[in-house]
Amino acid sequence: DTEVTQTPKHLVMGMTNKKSLKCEQHMGHRAMYWYKQKAKKPPELMFVYSYEKLSINESVPSRFSPECPNSSLLNLHLHALQPEDSALYLCASSQGGQGGNTIYFGEGSWLTVV
Amino acid sequence: QQQVKQSPQSLIVQKGGISIINCAYENTAFDYFPWYQQFPGKGPALLIAIRPDVSEKKEGRFTISFNKSAKQFSLHIMDSQPGDSATYFCAATSLGDYKLSFGAGTTVTVRA
């Protein structure tokens, strides 16, 4: 079983809604990630937090807003999404820095924008 | 531009057979090569990983072969089982780099 926990597992939201995806890890990892995955495609990196600071933003539209409240938690705030944003959103974590780059994924949150 | 090229896109193998997935990379800075297994509706799970100082690594029925000079690596699934039916992604990265370059994925179907 994955040690990266994501909630909710499924989310349906309208284009004017505001919702959040949540992620938690208790492996002591200092790097946390958000990925987006479309059907039959590899995961695409969206954001990386390293030691609770935003380290990488892969030119993601501002309707996606990440937040890292502490080293164990990662949120993704969603607002004014488009139907094409429907996808599996994956949270992941790794030790970070020179401590190793084995990335562990959660089960994902299935997002449907209607 | 895809930094890791993976083939085949899909394969079908009979139960007990060998599944082989190949990946190639260009970036010589890559020094860590994980493989992920993903079942429908689930997140990718780390299956096995290798560093370039090792030419082969085996875990159970899964073996990675690595050819540094050719910049290629492959996953062999021995004695394939129906429960191995999944999508497999190869990936590559460098120590200290947060970005993981994925291959396009291979859907493996094991027929009973």
PDB file of C-alpha atoms in Angstrom:
ATOM      1  CA  ASP A   1       0.000   0.000   0.000  1.00  0.00           C
ATOM      2  CA  THR A   2       1.206   3.485  -0.860  1.00  0.00           C
ATOM      3  CA  GLU A   3       2.275   5.712   2.014  1.00  0.00           C
ATOM      4  CA  VAL A   4       1.152   8.800   0.157  1.00  0.00           C
ATOM      5  CA  THR A   5      -2.519   9.376   0.899  1.00  0.00           C
ATOM      6  CA  GLN A   6      -4.735  11.482  -1.330  1.00  0.00           C
ATOM      7  CA  THR A   7      -8.265  12.751  -0.785  1.00  0.00           C
ATOM      8  CA  PRO A   8     -10.789  12.765  -2.260  1.00  0.00           C
ATOM      9  CA  LYS A   9     -10.465   9.784  -4.585  1.00  0.00           C
ATOM     10  CA  HIS A  10     -13.082  11.210  -6.922  1.00  0.00           C
ATOM     11  CA  LEU A  11     -14.204  14.786  -7.436  1.00  0.00           C
ATOM     12  CA  VAL A  12     -16.749  16.241  -9.819  1.00  0.00           C
ATOM     13  CA  MET A  13     -16.841  20.014 -10.023  1.00  0.00           C
ATOM     14  CA  GLY A  14     -18.410  22.691 -12.134  1.00  0.00           C
ATOM     15  CA  MET A  15     -16.372  25.276 -13.967  1.00  0.00           C
ATOM     16  CA  THR A  16     -17.257  27.969 -11.420  1.00  0.00           C
ATOM     17  CA  ASN A  17     -16.558  25.877  -8.323  1.00  0.00           C
ATOM     18  CA  LYS A  18     -13.646  26.101  -5.923  1.00  0.00           C
ATOM     19  CA  LYS A  19     -12.351  22.835  -4.554  1.00  0.00           C
ATOM     20  CA  SER A  20      -9.135  21.402  -3.119  1.00  0.00           C
ATOM     21  CA  LEU A  21      -7.199  18.177  -3.420  1.00  0.00           C
ATOM     22  CA  LYS A  22      -5.264  17.037  -0.357  1.00  0.00           C
ATOM     23  CA  CYS A  23      -2.189  14.889   0.086  1.00  0.00           C
ATOM     24  CA  GLU A  24      -0.364  13.584   3.137  1.00  0.00           C
ATOM     25  CA  GLN A  25       2.825  11.575   3.584  1.00  0.00           C
ATOM     26  CA  HIS A  26       4.479  10.287   6.760  1.00  0.00           C
ATOM     27  CA  MET A  27       7.745   9.004   5.333  1.00  0.00           C
ATOM     28  CA  GLY A  28       9.708  12.059   6.452  1.00  0.00           C
ATOM     29  CA  HIS A  29      10.205  13.090   2.849  1.00  0.00           C
ATOM     30  CA  ARG A  30      11.116  16.718   2.201  1.00  0.00           C
ATOM     31  CA  ALA A  31      10.047  16.942  -1.433  1.00  0.00           C
ATOM     32  CA  MET A  32       6.418  16.726  -2.540  1.00  0.00           C
ATOM     33  CA  TYR A  33       4.986  16.836  -6.022  1.00  0.00           C
ATOM     34  CA  TRP A  34       1.788  17.305  -7.977  1.00  0.00           C
ATOM     35  CA  TYR A  35       1.463  15.476 -11.270  1.00  0.00           C
ATOM     36  CA  LYS A  36      -1.378  15.378 -13.804  1.00  0.00           C
ATOM     37  CA  GLN A  37      -2.063  12.242 -15.794  1.00  0.00           C
ATOM     38  CA  LYS A  38      -4.331  11.814 -18.786  1.00  0.00           C
ATOM     39  CA  ALA A  39      -5.550   8.400 -19.944  1.00  0.00           C
ATOM     40  CA  LYS A  40      -2.823   6.198 -21.433  1.00  0.00           C
ATOM     41  CA  LYS A  41      -0.169   8.911 -20.961  1.00  0.00           C
ATOM     42  CA  PRO A  42       2.712   9.220 -18.517  1.00  0.00           C
ATOM     43  CA  PRO A  43       2.356  11.579 -15.546  1.00  0.00           C
ATOM     44  CA  GLU A  44       3.201  15.224 -16.252  1.00  0.00           C
ATOM     45  CA  LEU A  45       4.917  17.255 -13.568  1.00  0.00           C
ATOM     46  CA  MET A  46       3.019  20.317 -12.350  1.00  0.00           C
ATOM     47  CA  PHE A  47       4.681  21.509  -9.124  1.00  0.00           C
ATOM     48  CA  VAL A  48       7.484  20.538  -6.775  1.00  0.00           C
ATOM     49  CA  TYR A  49       7.862  21.663  -3.178  1.00  0.00           C
ATOM     50  CA  SER A  50      11.253  21.189  -1.579  1.00  0.00           C
ATOM     51  CA  TYR A  51      11.557  21.790   2.158  1.00  0.00           C
ATOM     52  CA  GLU A  52       8.107  23.426   2.062  1.00  0.00           C
ATOM     53  CA  LYS A  53       9.100  25.976  -0.574  1.00  0.00           C
ATOM     54  CA  LEU A  54       7.832  25.964  -4.157  1.00  0.00           C
ATOM     55  CA  SER A  55      10.800  24.798  -6.166  1.00  0.00           C
ATOM     56  CA  ILE A  56       9.320  24.049  -9.590  1.00  0.00           C
ATOM     57  CA  ASN A  57       6.228  25.349 -11.369  1.00  0.00           C
ATOM     58  CA  GLU A  58       5.974  23.828 -14.827  1.00  0.00           C
ATOM     59  CA  SER A  59       4.117  26.836 -16.257  1.00  0.00           C
ATOM     60  CA  VAL A  60       0.835  25.606 -14.817  1.00  0.00           C
ATOM     61  CA  PRO A  61      -2.216  27.896 -15.312  1.00  0.00           C
ATOM     62  CA  SER A  62      -3.087  30.016 -12.282  1.00  0.00           C
ATOM     63  CA  ARG A  63      -6.419  28.225 -11.881  1.00  0.00           C
ATOM     64  CA  PHE A  64      -4.278  25.578 -10.139  1.00  0.00           C
ATOM     65  CA  SER A  65      -2.792  26.863  -6.887  1.00  0.00           C
ATOM     66  CA  PRO A  66      -0.535  24.653  -4.755  1.00  0.00           C
ATOM     67  CA  GLU A  67       0.015  25.018  -1.038  1.00  0.00           C
ATOM     68  CA  CYS A  68       2.368  23.235   1.346  1.00  0.00           C
ATOM     69  CA  PRO A  69       1.203  23.876   4.947  1.00  0.00           C
ATOM     70  CA  ASN A  70       3.964  21.695   6.421  1.00  0.00           C
ATOM     71  CA  SER A  71       6.441  19.015   5.411  1.00  0.00           C
ATOM     72  CA  SER A  72       3.778  16.282   5.487  1.00  0.00           C
ATOM     73  CA  LEU A  73       0.905  18.021   3.739  1.00  0.00           C
ATOM     74  CA  LEU A  74       0.332  19.260   0.225  1.00  0.00           C
ATOM     75  CA  ASN A  75      -2.816  20.821  -1.195  1.00  0.00           C
ATOM     76  CA  LEU A  76      -3.889  21.737  -4.694  1.00  0.00           C
ATOM     77  CA  HIS A  77      -6.546  24.435  -4.843  1.00  0.00           C
ATOM     78  CA  LEU A  78      -8.734  24.405  -7.926  1.00  0.00           C
ATOM     79  CA  HIS A  79     -10.767  27.315  -9.271  1.00  0.00           C
ATOM     80  CA  ALA A  80     -12.467  28.067 -12.579  1.00  0.00           C
ATOM     81  CA  LEU A  81     -11.265  24.869 -14.182  1.00  0.00           C
ATOM     82  CA  GLN A  82     -11.991  23.823 -17.735  1.00  0.00           C
ATOM     83  CA  PRO A  83     -13.338  20.451 -18.942  1.00  0.00           C
ATOM     84  CA  GLU A  84      -9.906  19.682 -20.416  1.00  0.00           C
ATOM     85  CA  ASP A  85      -8.511  19.763 -16.868  1.00  0.00           C
ATOM     86  CA  SER A  86     -10.342  16.509 -16.169  1.00  0.00           C
ATOM     87  CA  ALA A  87      -7.614  13.990 -15.329  1.00  0.00           C
ATOM     88  CA  LEU A  88      -6.016  11.904 -12.605  1.00  0.00           C
ATOM     89  CA  TYR A  89      -4.074  14.161 -10.230  1.00  0.00           C
ATOM     90  CA  LEU A  90      -1.222  12.422  -8.508  1.00  0.00           C
ATOM     91  CA  CYS A  91       0.617  13.508  -5.411  1.00  0.00           C
ATOM     92  CA  ALA A  92       4.099  12.121  -4.839  1.00  0.00           C
ATOM     93  CA  SER A  93       6.990  12.489  -2.443  1.00  0.00           C
ATOM     94  CA  SER A  94      10.710  11.791  -2.270  1.00  0.00           C
ATOM     95  CA  GLN A  95      13.517  12.297   0.222  1.00  0.00           C
ATOM     96  CA  GLY A  96      14.581  15.392  -1.648  1.00  0.00           C
ATOM     97  CA  GLY A  97      17.900  16.994  -2.499  1.00  0.00           C
ATOM     98  CA  GLN A  98      20.905  14.709  -2.465  1.00  0.00           C
ATOM     99  CA  GLY A  99      19.065  12.268  -0.227  1.00  0.00           C
ATOM    100  CA  GLY A 100      17.786  10.293  -3.152  1.00  0.00           C
ATOM    101  CA  ASN A 101      15.243  10.790  -5.861  1.00  0.00           C
ATOM    102  CA  THR A 102      13.041   7.742  -5.603  1.00  0.00           C
ATOM    103  CA  ILE A 103       9.567   9.163  -6.101  1.00  0.00           C
ATOM    104  CA  TYR A 104       6.586   7.488  -4.467  1.00  0.00           C
ATOM    105  CA  PHE A 105       3.118   8.195  -5.825  1.00  0.00           C
ATOM    106  CA  GLY A 106      -0.257   8.220  -4.167  1.00  0.00           C
ATOM    107  CA  GLU A 107      -3.323   6.529  -5.645  1.00  0.00           C
ATOM    108  CA  GLY A 108      -4.486   9.772  -7.202  1.00  0.00           C
ATOM    109  CA  SER A 109      -7.610  11.900  -7.238  1.00  0.00           C
ATOM    110  CA  TRP A 110      -9.866  11.526 -10.257  1.00  0.00           C
ATOM    111  CA  LEU A 111     -11.119  14.960 -11.243  1.00  0.00           C
ATOM    112  CA  THR A 112     -14.027  15.532 -13.604  1.00  0.00           C
ATOM    113  CA  VAL A 113     -14.863  19.092 -14.618  1.00  0.00           C
ATOM    114  CA  VAL A 114     -18.395  19.545 -15.957  1.00  0.00           C
TER     115      VAL A 114
ATOM    116  CA  GLN B   1      10.895  16.515 -26.715  1.00  0.00           C
ATOM    117  CA  GLN B   2      10.777  13.144 -25.078  1.00  0.00           C
ATOM    118  CA  GLN B   3      14.008  12.340 -23.291  1.00  0.00           C
ATOM    119  CA  VAL B   4      13.197   8.670 -22.792  1.00  0.00           C
ATOM    120  CA  LYS B   5      11.875   6.561 -25.653  1.00  0.00           C
ATOM    121  CA  GLN B   6       9.939   3.426 -24.739  1.00  0.00           C
ATOM    122  CA  SER B   7       8.805   0.512 -26.875  1.00  0.00           C
ATOM    123  CA  PRO B   8       6.621  -1.296 -27.643  1.00  0.00           C
ATOM    124  CA  GLN B   9       3.465   0.711 -27.006  1.00  0.00           C
ATOM    125  CA  SER B  10       1.638  -2.501 -26.113  1.00  0.00           C
ATOM    126  CA  LEU B  11       2.283  -6.191 -25.987  1.00  0.00           C
ATOM    127  CA  ILE B  12       0.330  -9.369 -25.419  1.00  0.00           C
ATOM    128  CA  VAL B  13       1.988 -12.398 -23.875  1.00  0.00           C
ATOM    129  CA  GLN B  14       0.736 -15.804 -22.862  1.00  0.00           C
ATOM    130  CA  LYS B  15       0.792 -16.820 -19.228  1.00  0.00           C
ATOM    131  CA  GLY B  16       4.236 -18.139 -18.383  1.00  0.00           C
ATOM    132  CA  GLY B  17       5.900 -16.209 -21.195  1.00  0.00           C
ATOM    133  CA  ILE B  18       8.473 -13.404 -21.046  1.00  0.00           C
ATOM    134  CA  SER B  19       7.509  -9.760 -21.460  1.00  0.00           C
ATOM    135  CA  ILE B  20      10.259  -7.416 -22.636  1.00  0.00           C
ATOM    136  CA  ILE B  21      10.032  -3.620 -22.626  1.00  0.00           C
ATOM    137  CA  ASN B  22      12.835  -1.454 -23.966  1.00  0.00           C
ATOM    138  CA  CYS B  23      13.831   2.125 -23.194  1.00  0.00           C
ATOM    139  CA  ALA B  24      16.506   4.414 -24.591  1.00  0.00           C
ATOM    140  CA  TYR B  25      17.777   7.786 -23.408  1.00  0.00           C
ATOM    141  CA  GLU B  26      20.060  10.530 -24.669  1.00  0.00           C
ATOM    142  CA  ASN B  27      20.958  12.552 -21.596  1.00  0.00           C
ATOM    143  CA  THR B  28      24.219  11.137 -20.222  1.00  0.00           C
ATOM    144  CA  ALA B  29      23.602  13.005 -16.955  1.00  0.00           C
ATOM    145  CA  PHE B  30      20.860  10.538 -16.068  1.00  0.00           C
ATOM    146  CA  ASP B  31      22.032   8.252 -13.293  1.00  0.00           C
ATOM    147  CA  TYR B  32      18.871   6.700 -11.874  1.00  0.00           C
ATOM    148  CA  PHE B  33      16.408   4.604 -13.843  1.00  0.00           C
ATOM    149  CA  PRO B  34      13.176   3.487 -12.124  1.00  0.00           C
ATOM    150  CA  TRP B  35      10.332   1.449 -13.543  1.00  0.00           C
ATOM    151  CA  TYR B  36       6.747   2.039 -12.476  1.00  0.00           C
ATOM    152  CA  GLN B  37       3.784  -0.320 -12.721  1.00  0.00           C
ATOM    153  CA  GLN B  38       0.327   1.178 -12.975  1.00  0.00           C
ATOM    154  CA  PHE B  39      -2.964  -0.693 -12.758  1.00  0.00           C
ATOM    155  CA  PRO B  40      -6.151   0.901 -14.119  1.00  0.00           C
ATOM    156  CA  GLY B  41      -7.539   3.440 -11.680  1.00  0.00           C
ATOM    157  CA  LYS B  42      -4.420   3.396  -9.485  1.00  0.00           C
ATOM    158  CA  GLY B  43      -1.336   5.536  -9.122  1.00  0.00           C
ATOM    159  CA  PRO B  44       2.042   4.370 -10.466  1.00  0.00           C
ATOM    160  CA  ALA B  45       3.894   2.094  -8.062  1.00  0.00           C
ATOM    161  CA  LEU B  46       7.674   1.814  -8.025  1.00  0.00           C
ATOM    162  CA  LEU B  47       8.540  -1.638  -9.312  1.00  0.00           C
ATOM    163  CA  ILE B  48      12.325  -1.744  -9.544  1.00  0.00           C
ATOM    164  CA  ALA B  49      15.147   0.727 -10.175  1.00  0.00           C
ATOM    165  CA  ILE B  50      18.776   0.637 -11.286  1.00  0.00           C
ATOM    166  CA  ARG B  51      21.845   2.878 -11.332  1.00  0.00           C
ATOM    167  CA  PRO B  52      24.348   2.803 -14.234  1.00  0.00           C
ATOM    168  CA  ASP B  53      27.120   1.168 -12.208  1.00  0.00           C
ATOM    169  CA  VAL B  54      25.113  -2.078 -12.330  1.00  0.00           C
ATOM    170  CA  SER B  55      24.378  -3.981 -15.550  1.00  0.00           C
ATOM    171  CA  GLU B  56      21.531  -6.067 -14.200  1.00  0.00           C
ATOM    172  CA  LYS B  57      19.186  -6.070 -11.232  1.00  0.00           C
ATOM    173  CA  LYS B  58      16.666  -8.742 -10.398  1.00  0.00           C
ATOM    174  CA  GLU B  59      13.733  -8.669  -8.006  1.00  0.00           C
ATOM    175  CA  GLY B  60      11.616 -11.776  -8.126  1.00  0.00           C
ATOM    176  CA  ARG B  61      10.317 -12.239 -11.668  1.00  0.00           C
ATOM    177  CA  PHE B  62      11.322  -8.710 -12.701  1.00  0.00           C
ATOM    178  CA  THR B  63      14.783  -7.978 -14.107  1.00  0.00           C
ATOM    179  CA  ILE B  64      16.273  -4.723 -15.373  1.00  0.00           C
ATOM    180  CA  SER B  65      19.136  -4.936 -17.866  1.00  0.00           C
ATOM    181  CA  PHE B  66      21.231  -1.806 -18.362  1.00  0.00           C
ATOM    182  CA  ASN B  67      23.611  -1.016 -21.235  1.00  0.00           C
ATOM    183  CA  LYS B  68      25.408   2.219 -20.436  1.00  0.00           C
ATOM    184  CA  SER B  69      27.365   2.451 -23.686  1.00  0.00           C
ATOM    185  CA  ALA B  70      24.204   2.048 -25.763  1.00  0.00           C
ATOM    186  CA  LYS B  71      22.172   4.240 -23.390  1.00  0.00           C
ATOM    187  CA  GLN B  72      19.494   1.606 -23.223  1.00  0.00           C
ATOM    188  CA  PHE B  73      17.743  -0.291 -20.482  1.00  0.00           C
ATOM    189  CA  SER B  74      15.023  -2.882 -20.473  1.00  0.00           C
ATOM    190  CA  LEU B  75      12.542  -4.633 -18.200  1.00  0.00           C
ATOM    191  CA  HIS B  76      12.051  -8.375 -18.437  1.00  0.00           C
ATOM    192  CA  ILE B  77       9.039  -9.970 -16.768  1.00  0.00           C
ATOM    193  CA  MET B  78       9.692 -13.680 -16.456  1.00  0.00           C
ATOM    194  CA  ASP B  79       6.896 -16.251 -16.108  1.00  0.00           C
ATOM    195  CA  SER B  80       4.322 -13.534 -16.841  1.00  0.00           C
ATOM    196  CA  GLN B  81       1.053 -13.847 -14.917  1.00  0.00           C
ATOM    197  CA  PRO B  82      -2.401 -12.362 -15.585  1.00  0.00           C
ATOM    198  CA  GLY B  83      -1.891 -10.195 -12.485  1.00  0.00           C
ATOM    199  CA  ASP B  84       1.039  -8.542 -14.282  1.00  0.00           C
ATOM    200  CA  SER B  85      -1.380  -6.995 -16.790  1.00  0.00           C
ATOM    201  CA  ALA B  86      -0.768  -3.276 -16.339  1.00  0.00           C
ATOM    202  CA  THR B  87       0.904  -0.268 -17.899  1.00  0.00           C
ATOM    203  CA  TYR B  88       4.644  -0.031 -17.324  1.00  0.00           C
ATOM    204  CA  PHE B  89       6.573   3.237 -17.458  1.00  0.00           C
ATOM    205  CA  CYS B  90      10.336   3.520 -17.589  1.00  0.00           C
ATOM    206  CA  ALA B  91      11.844   6.746 -16.296  1.00  0.00           C
ATOM    207  CA  ALA B  92      15.162   8.487 -15.819  1.00  0.00           C
ATOM    208  CA  THR B  93      16.564  11.283 -13.694  1.00  0.00           C
ATOM    209  CA  SER B  94      19.746  12.616 -12.103  1.00  0.00           C
ATOM    210  CA  LEU B  95      20.632  12.634  -8.424  1.00  0.00           C
ATOM    211  CA  GLY B  96      19.424  15.895  -6.930  1.00  0.00           C
ATOM    212  CA  ASP B  97      17.063  16.586  -9.843  1.00  0.00           C
ATOM    213  CA  TYR B  98      13.378  16.644  -9.018  1.00  0.00           C
ATOM    214  CA  LYS B  99      12.263  16.075 -12.594  1.00  0.00           C
ATOM    215  CA  LEU B 100      11.562  12.535 -13.706  1.00  0.00           C
ATOM    216  CA  SER B 101      11.565  11.917 -17.473  1.00  0.00           C
ATOM    217  CA  PHE B 102       9.038   9.231 -18.296  1.00  0.00           C
ATOM    218  CA  GLY B 103       8.771   6.967 -21.295  1.00  0.00           C
ATOM    219  CA  ALA B 104       5.430   6.875 -23.097  1.00  0.00           C
ATOM    220  CA  GLY B 105       4.367   3.656 -21.380  1.00  0.00           C
ATOM    221  CA  THR B 106       3.748   0.049 -22.423  1.00  0.00           C
ATOM    222  CA  THR B 107       0.464  -1.710 -21.836  1.00  0.00           C
ATOM    223  CA  VAL B 108       1.093  -5.368 -21.066  1.00  0.00           C
ATOM    224  CA  THR B 109      -1.700  -7.908 -21.357  1.00  0.00           C
ATOM    225  CA  VAL B 110      -1.062 -11.424 -20.094  1.00  0.00           C
ATOM    226  CA  ARG B 111      -3.501 -13.978 -21.449  1.00  0.00           C
ATOM    227  CA  ALA B 112      -4.359 -16.970 -19.277  1.00  0.00           C
TER     228      ALA B 112
END
